[in-house]
Tab-separated table of C-alpha atoms in Angstrom:
chain	number	residue	atom	x	y	z
A	1	MET	CA	-6.462	3.641	-2.946
A	2	SER	CA	-3.068	2.467	-2.385
A	3	ARG	CA	-0.087	4.512	-1.504
A	4	LYS	CA	1.288	4.365	-5.473
A	5	ARG	CA	-1.749	3.585	-6.652
A	6	THR	CA	-4.711	4.798	-6.325
A	7	SER	CA	-6.929	2.418	-4.348
A	8	LEU	CA	-10.568	2.753	-4.861
A	9	LEU	CA	-10.922	1.005	-1.837
A	10	ILE	CA	-12.839	3.500	0.698
A	11	ALA	CA	-12.457	0.993	3.774
A	12	ALA	CA	-8.237	1.826	4.415
A	13	PRO	CA	-7.365	4.442	1.405
A	14	LEU	CA	-6.741	8.006	1.525
A	15	ALA	CA	-4.512	6.799	4.962
A	16	ALA	CA	-2.076	8.929	2.889
A	17	LEU	CA	-3.764	12.055	2.520
A	18	THR	CA	-3.619	12.883	6.691
A	19	CYS	CA	-2.794	16.400	6.884
A	20	ALA	CA	-3.319	17.973	3.696
A	21	ALA	CA	-5.052	21.398	4.302
A	22	ALA	CA	-4.670	24.205	1.976
A	23	ALA	CA	-5.734	22.818	-0.990
A	24	THR	CA	-8.266	25.348	-2.731
A	25	ALA	CA	-9.345	26.771	-5.754
A	26	ALA	CA	-12.840	26.236	-7.032
A	27	LEU	CA	-12.808	23.858	-10.271
A	28	THR	CA	-14.215	25.910	-13.171
A	29	SER	CA	-16.146	23.769	-15.479
A	30	ASN	CA	-16.013	23.843	-19.184
A	31	SER	CA	-18.834	21.779	-19.464
A	32	ASN	CA	-22.537	22.417	-18.656
A	33	ALA	CA	-23.047	19.327	-15.828
A	34	THR	CA	-24.103	20.392	-13.006
A	35	THR	CA	-21.542	21.008	-9.947
A	36	ALA	CA	-21.350	22.458	-6.302
A	37	ALA	CA	-19.404	24.634	-4.363
A	38	PRO	CA	-16.011	22.946	-2.332
A	39	ALA	CA	-17.027	23.713	1.467
A	40	ALA	CA	-14.713	25.567	3.090
A	41	ALA	CA	-11.203	25.131	2.472
A	42	SER	CA	-8.533	24.911	5.273
A	43	SER	CA	-10.545	21.637	6.540
A	44	PRO	CA	-8.244	19.092	6.785
A	45	ILE	CA	-8.359	15.963	5.581
A	46	ARG	CA	-8.795	12.845	7.999
A	47	SER	CA	-6.795	9.823	6.926
A	48	ALA	CA	-8.460	7.361	4.874
A	49	ALA	CA	-7.657	4.607	7.903
A	50	ASP	CA	-10.531	6.567	10.186
A	51	ALA	CA	-12.635	7.666	7.819
A	52	GLY	CA	-13.136	3.739	6.602
A	53	VAL	CA	-11.862	3.856	3.401
A	54	LEU	CA	-9.736	1.331	2.534
A	55	SER	CA	-7.872	2.954	-0.668
A	56	LEU	CA	-4.680	2.564	-1.889
A	57	ALA	CA	-3.948	6.095	-3.496
A	58	GLY	CA	-3.468	7.781	-0.101
A	59	ALA	CA	-0.451	5.114	1.437
A	60	ARG	CA	2.267	7.579	-0.288
A	61	ALA	CA	3.418	9.524	2.456
A	62	GLN	CA	2.669	6.308	5.199
A	63	GLN	CA	5.126	3.967	2.717
A	64	ARG	CA	7.455	7.548	2.525
A	65	ALA	CA	7.622	7.542	6.794
A	66	GLY	CA	7.414	3.175	6.707
A	67	ALA	CA	4.500	3.038	8.430
A	68	HIS	CA	3.414	0.187	10.528
A	69	VAL	CA	0.345	-1.504	11.055
A	70	THR	CA	-0.825	0.149	14.875
A	71	THR	CA	-4.568	-0.339	14.688
A	72	LYS	CA	-4.639	-3.753	16.038
A	73	ALA	CA	-4.651	-3.079	19.538
A	74	ALA	CA	-8.023	-0.450	18.958
A	75	GLY	CA	-11.728	-1.000	18.675
A	76	GLN	CA	-13.605	-4.603	19.701
A	77	SER	CA	-13.510	-7.933	17.670
A	78	ILE	CA	-16.086	-8.603	16.028
A	79	ASP	CA	-17.386	-12.203	15.396
A	80	HIS	CA	-20.249	-12.065	12.854
A	81	PRO	CA	-21.401	-9.614	10.523
A	82	LEU	CA	-23.841	-6.829	12.719
A	83	LEU	CA	-27.654	-5.836	10.859
A	84	PRO	CA	-27.916	-2.457	9.811
A	85	SER	CA	-30.032	-1.155	13.144
A	86	GLU	CA	-27.569	-2.636	15.254
A	87	CYS	CA	-24.636	-0.767	12.943
A	88	ILE	CA	-26.680	2.122	13.600
A	89	ALA	CA	-26.686	1.372	17.101
A	90	ARG	CA	-23.307	0.761	17.917
A	91	TYR	CA	-21.732	3.345	15.149
A	92	GLY	CA	-24.223	5.964	14.237
A	93	SER	CA	-24.468	4.634	9.865
A	94	PRO	CA	-25.866	1.315	8.608
A	95	CYS	CA	-23.591	-0.856	7.398
A	96	TYR	CA	-24.931	-3.840	5.546
A	97	GLY	CA	-23.803	-7.714	4.775
A	98	PRO	CA	-24.221	-10.254	2.022
A	99	ALA	CA	-28.119	-11.064	2.556
A	100	GLN	CA	-29.253	-7.257	2.251
A	101	LEU	CA	-26.758	-6.318	-0.656
A	102	ARG	CA	-28.041	-9.145	-2.180
A	103	HIS	CA	-31.563	-8.350	-1.737
A	104	LEU	CA	-31.331	-4.456	-1.958
A	105	TYR	CA	-29.869	-5.069	-5.802
A	106	GLY	CA	-32.268	-8.083	-6.729
A	107	ALA	CA	-28.974	-10.329	-7.056
A	108	ASP	CA	-30.556	-12.634	-4.530
A	109	LYS	CA	-33.251	-13.533	-7.434
A	110	LEU	CA	-31.117	-14.638	-9.568
A	111	GLY	CA	-29.707	-17.843	-7.255
A	112	PRO	CA	-26.579	-19.374	-5.319
A	113	ASP	CA	-25.750	-20.324	-9.233
A	114	ALA	CA	-25.396	-16.972	-10.188
A	115	GLY	CA	-22.314	-16.111	-12.505
A	116	ALA	CA	-21.730	-19.898	-12.654
A	117	GLY	CA	-19.327	-20.722	-16.156
A	118	ARG	CA	-17.674	-17.165	-15.763
A	119	THR	CA	-15.043	-15.648	-14.204
A	120	VAL	CA	-13.603	-12.254	-12.881
A	121	ALA	CA	-10.203	-11.573	-11.831
A	122	LEU	CA	-7.697	-9.509	-9.951
A	123	ILE	CA	-4.722	-8.057	-10.044
A	124	GLU	CA	-2.428	-8.767	-6.488
A	125	PRO	CA	0.807	-7.340	-6.178
A	126	GLY	CA	2.153	-9.894	-4.299
A	127	VAL	CA	0.684	-13.231	-2.511
A	128	ASN	CA	-2.460	-13.305	0.386
A	129	PRO	CA	-2.240	-16.717	1.739
A	130	VAL	CA	-4.765	-16.320	3.767
A	131	LEU	CA	-7.486	-15.783	1.286
A	132	GLY	CA	-9.258	-18.945	0.052
A	133	HIS	CA	-9.266	-19.098	3.919
A	134	ASP	CA	-11.316	-15.672	4.734
A	135	LEU	CA	-13.241	-15.851	1.493
A	136	GLU	CA	-14.489	-19.496	2.776
A	137	ILE	CA	-14.926	-18.476	6.242
A	138	TYR	CA	-16.957	-15.476	5.107
A	139	SER	CA	-19.357	-17.278	2.228
A	140	LYS	CA	-19.708	-20.316	5.527
A	141	LYS	CA	-20.823	-17.587	7.985
A	142	THR	CA	-22.761	-15.212	6.032
A	143	GLY	CA	-24.833	-18.405	3.542
A	144	LEU	CA	-23.113	-18.043	0.399
A	145	PRO	CA	-22.016	-21.055	-1.773
A	146	LYS	CA	-18.493	-22.352	-0.895
A	147	PRO	CA	-16.355	-20.054	-3.554
A	148	LYS	CA	-14.383	-20.936	-6.555
A	149	LEU	CA	-10.795	-19.371	-6.227
A	150	THR	CA	-7.924	-20.266	-8.437
A	151	VAL	CA	-4.547	-18.814	-7.977
A	152	ILE	CA	-1.866	-18.280	-10.661
A	153	LYS	CA	1.397	-17.036	-9.358
A	154	VAL	CA	4.104	-14.951	-12.704
A	155	GLY	CA	7.444	-15.359	-11.455
A	156	HIS	CA	7.731	-15.415	-7.720
A	157	PRO	CA	5.505	-13.345	-6.078
A	158	LYS	CA	6.349	-11.901	-2.385
A	159	GLU	CA	3.926	-12.451	0.969
A	160	LEU	CA	2.496	-9.548	1.696
A	161	ASP	CA	3.456	-8.167	5.646
A	162	PRO	CA	0.757	-7.195	7.642
A	163	SER	CA	3.025	-5.136	9.618
A	164	ASP	CA	3.808	-2.993	6.453
A	165	TYR	CA	1.521	-1.101	6.236
A	166	VAL	CA	0.978	-0.553	2.374
A	167	GLN	CA	1.194	-4.147	1.719
A	168	ALA	CA	-1.439	-4.740	4.506
A	169	ILE	CA	-4.238	-2.508	2.594
A	170	THR	CA	-3.337	-3.800	-1.147
A	171	ALA	CA	-3.528	-7.654	1.208
A	172	GLU	CA	-7.099	-6.939	2.717
A	173	GLU	CA	-7.919	-4.311	-0.364
A	174	LEU	CA	-7.779	-8.081	-2.185
A	175	GLU	CA	-9.398	-9.427	-0.297
A	176	LEU	CA	-12.544	-6.980	-0.223
A	177	ASP	CA	-12.518	-7.323	-3.706
A	178	ALA	CA	-13.226	-11.207	-3.829
A	179	GLU	CA	-15.844	-11.100	-1.025
A	180	MET	CA	-17.907	-8.340	-2.847
A	181	ILE	CA	-17.644	-10.892	-6.184
A	182	HIS	CA	-18.600	-14.008	-5.054
A	183	THR	CA	-21.791	-11.770	-2.816
A	184	MET	CA	-22.771	-10.731	-6.094
A	185	ALA	CA	-21.955	-13.751	-8.299
A	186	PRO	CA	-21.780	-16.288	-5.910
A	187	GLY	CA	-21.705	-19.229	-9.076
A	188	ALA	CA	-18.776	-17.505	-10.305
A	189	ARG	CA	-14.804	-18.488	-10.121
A	190	ILE	CA	-12.046	-15.909	-8.522
A	191	LEU	CA	-8.954	-16.117	-10.470
A	192	ASP	CA	-6.504	-14.290	-8.820
A	193	ILE	CA	-2.983	-12.904	-10.393
A	194	GLN	CA	-0.610	-13.292	-8.003
A	195	THR	CA	2.656	-10.326	-9.332
A	196	GLU	CA	6.353	-10.413	-8.534
A	197	LYS	CA	6.474	-6.920	-8.482
A	198	ASP	CA	4.319	-4.141	-7.332
A	199	VAL	CA	1.678	-3.854	-10.532
A	200	ALA	CA	0.837	-0.056	-8.972
A	201	ASN	CA	3.786	0.788	-7.180
A	202	THR	CA	5.107	2.751	-10.217
A	203	PHE	CA	3.947	4.140	-13.865
A	204	SER	CA	6.136	1.279	-15.003
A	205	GLY	CA	4.904	-1.046	-13.058
A	206	PHE	CA	0.787	-0.266	-13.561
A	207	LYS	CA	1.301	-0.076	-17.388
A	208	GLY	CA	2.471	-3.868	-16.431
A	209	ALA	CA	-0.793	-4.468	-14.986
A	210	ILE	CA	-2.856	-3.446	-18.286
A	211	ASP	CA	-0.312	-5.728	-20.145
A	212	THR	CA	-1.619	-8.133	-17.502
A	213	ILE	CA	-5.204	-8.286	-18.288
A	214	ALA	CA	-4.161	-8.191	-21.746
A	215	ALA	CA	-2.893	-11.309	-21.561
A	216	LEU	CA	-5.576	-12.370	-19.595
A	217	SER	CA	-7.703	-14.075	-22.343
A	218	LYS	CA	-5.905	-17.251	-22.561
A	219	HIS	CA	-7.543	-17.677	-19.273
A	220	HIS	CA	-10.617	-17.760	-20.606
A	221	VAL	CA	-11.491	-13.996	-18.058
A	222	ASP	CA	-15.102	-13.311	-18.579
A	223	ALA	CA	-14.421	-9.587	-16.141
A	224	VAL	CA	-11.253	-7.837	-14.121
A	225	SER	CA	-11.906	-5.677	-11.794
A	226	LEU	CA	-9.358	-3.181	-10.665
A	227	SER	CA	-9.375	-0.643	-7.053
A	228	TYR	CA	-6.286	1.274	-7.842
A	229	GLY	CA	-4.259	3.487	-10.649
A	230	TRP	CA	-3.119	7.151	-10.675
A	231	PHE	CA	-5.061	9.938	-10.764
A	232	GLU	CA	-4.721	11.855	-14.548
A	233	GLY	CA	-2.997	14.968	-12.297
A	234	ASN	CA	-0.207	12.235	-11.621
A	235	TYR	CA	0.829	12.491	-15.139
A	236	ASP	CA	0.859	15.828	-15.402
A	237	GLU	CA	3.055	16.024	-12.640
A	238	ALA	CA	5.480	13.006	-13.676
A	239	TYR	CA	5.354	14.053	-16.942
A	240	PRO	CA	4.977	18.282	-17.407
A	241	GLY	CA	3.355	18.464	-20.859
A	242	LYS	CA	2.810	14.773	-21.654
A	243	GLY	CA	0.568	13.028	-19.105
A	244	PRO	CA	-1.960	12.752	-22.026
A	245	ASP	CA	-0.112	11.220	-24.192
A	246	VAL	CA	1.655	9.066	-21.392
A	247	ILE	CA	-1.711	7.687	-20.446
A	248	ARG	CA	-3.184	6.852	-23.659
A	249	SER	CA	0.151	4.874	-24.353
A	250	GLN	CA	-0.387	2.886	-21.416
A	251	ALA	CA	-4.464	2.054	-22.539
A	252	ALA	CA	-2.997	0.132	-25.233
A	253	GLY	CA	-3.358	-2.608	-24.620
A	254	LEU	CA	-6.655	-1.921	-23.380
A	255	ALA	CA	-7.743	-2.684	-26.815
A	256	THR	CA	-6.476	-6.326	-26.385
A	257	ALA	CA	-8.730	-7.169	-23.904
A	258	ALA	CA	-11.472	-5.499	-25.476
A	259	ARG	CA	-10.719	-7.763	-28.740
A	260	HIS	CA	-10.965	-10.966	-26.754
A	261	ARG	CA	-14.378	-9.640	-25.275
A	262	MET	CA	-12.976	-8.764	-21.475
A	263	THR	CA	-15.006	-6.138	-19.312
A	264	VAL	CA	-12.743	-4.231	-17.790
A	265	LEU	CA	-13.859	-2.278	-14.796
A	266	SER	CA	-12.372	0.345	-12.105
A	267	ALA	CA	-13.361	1.635	-8.731
A	268	ASN	CA	-13.357	6.268	-10.258
A	269	GLY	CA	-12.277	7.191	-6.869
A	270	ASP	CA	-12.907	8.293	-3.567
A	271	THR	CA	-11.713	11.800	-3.107
A	272	GLY	CA	-14.353	13.471	-5.020
A	273	ALA	CA	-13.577	15.213	-8.375
A	274	THR	CA	-9.914	15.260	-7.805
A	275	GLY	CA	-7.060	12.946	-6.636
A	276	PRO	CA	-4.349	13.010	-4.184
A	277	ASP	CA	-0.980	14.212	-5.469
A	278	LEU	CA	2.381	12.182	-6.230
A	279	ALA	CA	3.835	12.777	-2.474
A	280	GLY	CA	0.124	11.667	-1.585
A	281	ASP	CA	0.558	14.468	1.016
A	282	ALA	CA	-2.101	16.673	-0.276
A	283	LEU	CA	-4.860	16.848	-3.180
A	284	TYR	CA	-4.860	18.533	-6.348
A	285	SER	CA	-6.468	21.801	-6.205
A	286	LYS	CA	-7.941	21.169	-9.803
A	287	GLN	CA	-9.917	18.838	-10.884
A	288	SER	CA	-8.477	15.061	-11.406
A	289	ALA	CA	-10.062	12.115	-12.649
A	290	ALA	CA	-8.981	8.202	-11.980
A	291	PHE	CA	-6.949	6.302	-14.303
A	292	ILE	CA	-7.550	3.832	-15.903
A	293	SER	CA	-11.435	4.148	-15.351
A	294	THR	CA	-11.187	7.376	-17.715
A	295	SER	CA	-10.651	4.973	-20.657
A	296	PRO	CA	-13.346	4.798	-22.589
A	297	LEU	CA	-12.940	0.638	-22.707
A	298	VAL	CA	-12.757	0.615	-18.930
A	299	THR	CA	-16.392	0.746	-16.898
A	300	ALA	CA	-16.159	3.298	-14.536
A	301	VAL	CA	-17.733	2.485	-10.897
A	302	ALA	CA	-19.243	5.003	-8.651
A	303	GLY	CA	-20.468	4.300	-5.366
A	304	THR	CA	-23.594	5.698	-3.814
A	305	GLU	CA	-24.872	5.817	-0.564
A	306	LEU	CA	-27.763	3.717	0.765
A	307	HIS	CA	-30.505	3.844	2.719
A	308	ALA	CA	-31.978	0.403	3.381
A	309	ASP	CA	-33.603	-2.072	6.519
A	310	ASP	CA	-32.022	-5.018	7.909
A	311	ARG	CA	-33.614	-7.245	5.241
A	312	GLY	CA	-32.315	-4.895	2.768
A	313	ASN	CA	-35.583	-2.929	1.257
A	314	ARG	CA	-34.722	0.107	0.510
A	315	THR	CA	-36.527	2.717	2.776
A	316	THR	CA	-35.667	5.393	0.582
A	317	PRO	CA	-33.532	6.080	-2.764
A	318	ASP	CA	-29.934	6.192	-3.347
A	319	THR	CA	-27.857	8.867	-3.096
A	320	VAL	CA	-24.557	9.870	-4.393
A	321	TRP	CA	-21.861	9.096	-1.537
A	322	GLY	CA	-20.402	12.893	-0.493
A	323	GLU	CA	-18.849	14.197	1.754
A	324	HIS	CA	-19.435	13.470	4.864
A	325	ASP	CA	-18.273	15.860	8.346
A	326	GLY	CA	-15.110	17.143	6.087
A	327	ASP	CA	-13.452	14.028	5.854
A	328	GLY	CA	-12.540	14.623	2.124
A	329	PHE	CA	-13.905	11.651	1.461
A	330	ALA	CA	-16.936	11.200	-1.667
A	331	THR	CA	-17.152	8.847	-5.348
A	332	GLY	CA	-15.474	10.084	-7.857
A	333	GLY	CA	-16.609	11.895	-10.660
A	334	ALA	CA	-14.967	14.357	-12.924
A	335	LEU	CA	-13.832	14.371	-16.422
A	336	SER	CA	-10.654	13.564	-18.370
A	337	GLU	CA	-7.715	15.126	-20.118
A	338	ALA	CA	-6.673	11.964	-21.880
A	339	PHE	CA	-9.473	11.103	-23.989
A	340	THR	CA	-12.270	12.928	-25.731
A	341	ARG	CA	-15.814	12.167	-25.408
A	342	PRO	CA	-16.878	8.333	-26.498
A	343	ASN	CA	-19.514	8.104	-28.996
A	344	TYR	CA	-21.779	6.322	-26.402
A	345	GLN	CA	-21.684	9.627	-24.820
A	346	ASP	CA	-22.399	11.481	-27.645
A	347	ALA	CA	-25.831	11.839	-25.923
A	348	ILE	CA	-24.754	13.348	-22.728
A	349	ARG	CA	-22.419	16.145	-24.588
A	350	ASN	CA	-24.115	19.185	-22.929
A	351	ILE	CA	-22.570	17.210	-19.704
A	352	VAL	CA	-19.672	15.813	-20.815
A	353	GLY	CA	-17.938	18.651	-23.780
A	354	ASP	CA	-15.272	16.899	-25.813
A	355	HIS	CA	-13.763	14.975	-22.795
A	356	ARG	CA	-14.637	11.367	-21.544
A	357	GLY	CA	-16.882	11.462	-18.942
A	358	ASN	CA	-16.373	9.216	-15.242
A	359	ALA	CA	-18.490	7.496	-14.011
A	360	ASP	CA	-20.740	5.228	-16.044
A	361	VAL	CA	-22.578	3.178	-13.445
A	362	SER	CA	-22.620	3.358	-9.349
A	363	MET	CA	-22.843	1.487	-6.422
A	364	ASP	CA	-22.830	1.296	-2.615
A	365	GLY	CA	-19.305	2.893	-1.775
A	366	SER	CA	-19.965	5.127	1.004
A	367	VAL	CA	-18.874	5.341	4.607
A	368	ALA	CA	-22.378	6.162	5.491
A	369	SER	CA	-23.316	2.534	4.104
A	370	ARG	CA	-20.366	0.489	4.969
A	371	VAL	CA	-20.120	-2.926	3.531
A	372	TRP	CA	-18.682	-5.601	6.062
A	373	MET	CA	-16.002	-7.746	5.039
A	374	TYR	CA	-13.692	-10.598	6.471
A	375	THR	CA	-9.528	-10.854	7.854
A	376	SER	CA	-7.985	-13.060	9.346
A	377	ARG	CA	-4.962	-11.354	9.023
A	378	TYR	CA	-4.896	-7.481	7.082
A	379	GLN	CA	-6.110	-5.276	8.951
A	380	VAL	CA	-5.374	-1.473	8.782
A	381	LEU	CA	-8.886	-0.017	8.696
A	382	SER	CA	-9.034	2.442	12.332
A	383	GLY	CA	-10.650	1.630	15.771
A	384	GLN	CA	-11.397	-2.213	13.982
A	385	GLN	CA	-9.048	-5.279	14.530
A	386	PRO	CA	-9.217	-8.298	12.935
A	387	GLY	CA	-12.343	-10.457	11.621
A	388	TRP	CA	-15.403	-8.474	11.017
A	389	VAL	CA	-14.596	-5.290	9.741
A	390	ARG	CA	-16.710	-2.214	8.318
A	391	THR	CA	-15.250	-0.513	5.236
A	392	ALA	CA	-16.369	1.615	2.255
A	393	GLY	CA	-15.119	3.117	-0.758
A	394	THR	CA	-15.200	2.610	-4.522
A	395	SER	CA	-13.330	-0.609	-4.317
A	396	ALA	CA	-16.216	-2.069	-2.820
A	397	ALA	CA	-18.328	-0.805	-5.600
A	398	SER	CA	-16.410	-1.349	-8.372
A	399	PRO	CA	-16.491	-5.763	-7.359
A	400	LEU	CA	-19.707	-5.485	-6.468
A	401	PHE	CA	-21.016	-4.381	-10.676
A	402	ALA	CA	-18.464	-6.802	-11.240
A	403	GLY	CA	-19.939	-9.641	-10.089
A	404	ILE	CA	-23.362	-8.441	-11.706
A	405	VAL	CA	-21.992	-8.447	-15.189
A	406	ALA	CA	-20.478	-12.288	-14.229
A	407	ASP	CA	-24.411	-12.641	-13.838
A	408	ALA	CA	-25.030	-10.912	-17.239
A	409	ALA	CA	-22.329	-13.518	-18.575
A	410	GLN	CA	-24.253	-16.480	-17.403
A	411	VAL	CA	-26.591	-15.588	-18.954
A	412	ALA	CA	-25.683	-14.412	-22.516
A	413	GLY	CA	-23.348	-18.120	-21.939
A	414	ARG	CA	-20.275	-15.227	-23.644
A	415	PRO	CA	-18.203	-13.056	-22.551
A	416	LEU	CA	-19.689	-9.368	-22.706
A	417	GLY	CA	-16.317	-7.116	-23.887
A	418	PRO	CA	-16.466	-3.773	-22.962
A	419	ILE	CA	-20.227	-2.847	-21.995
A	420	ASN	CA	-20.757	0.841	-21.981
A	421	ALA	CA	-22.106	0.980	-25.166
A	422	ALA	CA	-24.560	-1.356	-23.800
A	423	LEU	CA	-24.952	0.554	-19.766
A	424	TYR	CA	-25.627	3.967	-21.940
A	425	GLN	CA	-28.296	2.435	-24.032
A	426	LEU	CA	-29.887	1.047	-21.146
A	427	GLY	CA	-30.196	4.400	-19.053
A	428	ARG	CA	-31.071	6.325	-21.939
A	429	THR	CA	-34.636	7.099	-20.731
A	430	PRO	CA	-37.069	6.885	-17.632
A	431	ALA	CA	-38.827	3.773	-19.922
A	432	SER	CA	-35.573	2.152	-20.447
A	433	ARG	CA	-33.990	2.084	-17.257
A	434	THR	CA	-36.835	0.949	-15.780
A	435	ALA	CA	-37.376	-2.318	-17.939
A	436	ALA	CA	-33.343	-2.699	-17.099
A	437	GLY	CA	-33.743	-2.634	-14.057
A	438	ILE	CA	-31.750	0.319	-13.402
A	439	ALA	CA	-32.484	3.264	-10.385
A	440	ASP	CA	-31.919	6.958	-11.656
A	441	VAL	CA	-29.615	8.476	-8.245
A	442	THR	CA	-30.844	12.442	-8.681
A	443	GLU	CA	-29.705	13.156	-5.196
A	444	GLY	CA	-25.933	14.147	-3.808
A	445	CYS	CA	-22.893	15.606	-5.039
A	446	ASN	CA	-19.375	14.770	-5.086
A	447	THR	CA	-17.705	18.025	-3.860
A	448	THR	CA	-14.915	18.284	-1.051
A	449	PHE	CA	-13.546	20.996	0.390
A	450	ALA	CA	-10.563	20.584	-2.342
A	451	VAL	CA	-12.055	20.685	-5.037
A	452	GLN	CA	-15.798	21.472	-6.464
A	453	GLY	CA	-17.606	18.778	-7.978
A	454	TYR	CA	-20.757	17.516	-9.221
A	455	CYS	CA	-24.427	17.268	-8.321
A	456	ALA	CA	-26.571	14.163	-9.259
A	457	ARG	CA	-29.597	14.972	-11.709
A	458	PRO	CA	-32.152	13.135	-13.200
A	459	GLY	CA	-30.958	10.864	-16.055
A	460	THR	CA	-27.498	10.320	-16.663
A	461	ASP	CA	-24.655	12.595	-14.439
A	462	LEU	CA	-21.350	12.277	-13.810
A	463	PRO	CA	-20.746	11.809	-9.998
A	464	SER	CA	-23.174	8.463	-10.353
A	465	GLY	CA	-23.682	7.676	-14.492
A	466	ILE	CA	-26.607	6.498	-15.426
A	467	GLY	CA	-27.458	5.030	-12.419
A	468	THR	CA	-27.654	1.898	-9.991
A	469	VAL	CA	-28.748	-1.544	-10.071
A	470	GLU	CA	-32.388	-1.966	-8.646
A	471	ASP	CA	-33.270	-5.230	-10.034
A	472	ALA	CA	-30.674	-7.168	-11.450
A	473	SER	CA	-32.628	-10.111	-11.814
A	474	ARG	CA	-34.033	-7.707	-15.189
A	475	PHE	CA	-31.202	-5.374	-15.433
A	476	VAL	CA	-28.353	-8.988	-16.378
A	477	HIS	CA	-31.092	-10.521	-19.035
A	478	ALA	CA	-30.952	-6.671	-20.605
A	479	LEU	CA	-27.209	-6.130	-20.574
A	480	ALA	CA	-26.942	-9.498	-22.038
A	481	THR	CA	-28.825	-8.713	-24.868
A	482	ALA	CA	-28.240	-5.178	-25.115
A	483	ALA	CA	-24.215	-6.220	-25.185
A	484	ARG	CA	-23.986	-8.270	-28.072
A	485	PRO	CA	-20.942	-8.614	-30.015
């Protein structure tokens, strides 16, 4: 999460939350959802860059201090993505490249043209001049087809500075998004919308990002993936007593996107059931969900931890991405204070109560199962140099699932529009999940030292939603059928 925006990319995120130690209080939930108590509240939070998380939300303190990128001299350059077993031997935990991810999620069965004829958009505050180059290197080195990238400039955006921490993490996150989309939908077009101002740097600027989404209909966009935003607690802090009203007002543009049959997806956070305060110095000591993922018109994508071999075969079921070694990072998953329970969540009212529950679905995001990405110029992760780097966060999870949505739109021969009602229909029973190629995530919690979170259970839950994709070849057909206009 980038500085003023809540980047949900775990590789560099929370770099700003480097010394928030005292956020304690356990959250008392008003729902019947299963929760887990936080560990010792005095544990200091490690910076996102040190944790390997690309998250923009934690960069606020770094930007205030005028931080510059200082990690390039550290670490050893990697010229190709290592296998999971090689990562375990070198780093102590696995990391996964396109071959493993495509096989693990069953996307390899869809072929190299999966997503052809469909478009996934990304919104970037500035210009990353090496995006196309890096995406091509990523594809060539991993055996993926040549990417289809289109760039549209809004106004006169400036080139992002690789020595400026916040600008560098912004650019690196965009590259992660594009590469994860291409991994799951190698035939889809990626549309890079470059804006003149940082659409995530202020509340008003973020509204501009939502308005930009609404304006994408003329570009025949099927899906939009966002890895940044603000937490609902930020609005409460900035607009005392009016936070939810401001959030709902800003979200109005999403209805336009829905009318034009666009699927909007968002990472749902990297700090468990809470988020960073406005200063970026600490985590809130109460629950705070990430907006825009809390909007009922947005698909909130949570993070899981993968367990697979070098070929991408699962060795044990996926689990909720939870805190490791007190680092303060875990998948989002919480109740919205701004939005009430949508109809498609009525069947889980015992979990969400009267609130919109977040998340809806989950994909890989854990620091213990990082993904490989390629970046030649913008690199902020500690101990790694430009080239092939390992990263994590729900900022990887959201574009991974966005690629699968593009594959489903290809099968349907049309844009799918808002898909949450269809997702909950597919995930309503064990039999329906199996038929749709969905794996239930039943273990793990998103509690951190700051706030009590939620635990997975059989069926739909807050930290993993309906579950994760087990077989994309079944899932895309099921989603294409269920998400009818």
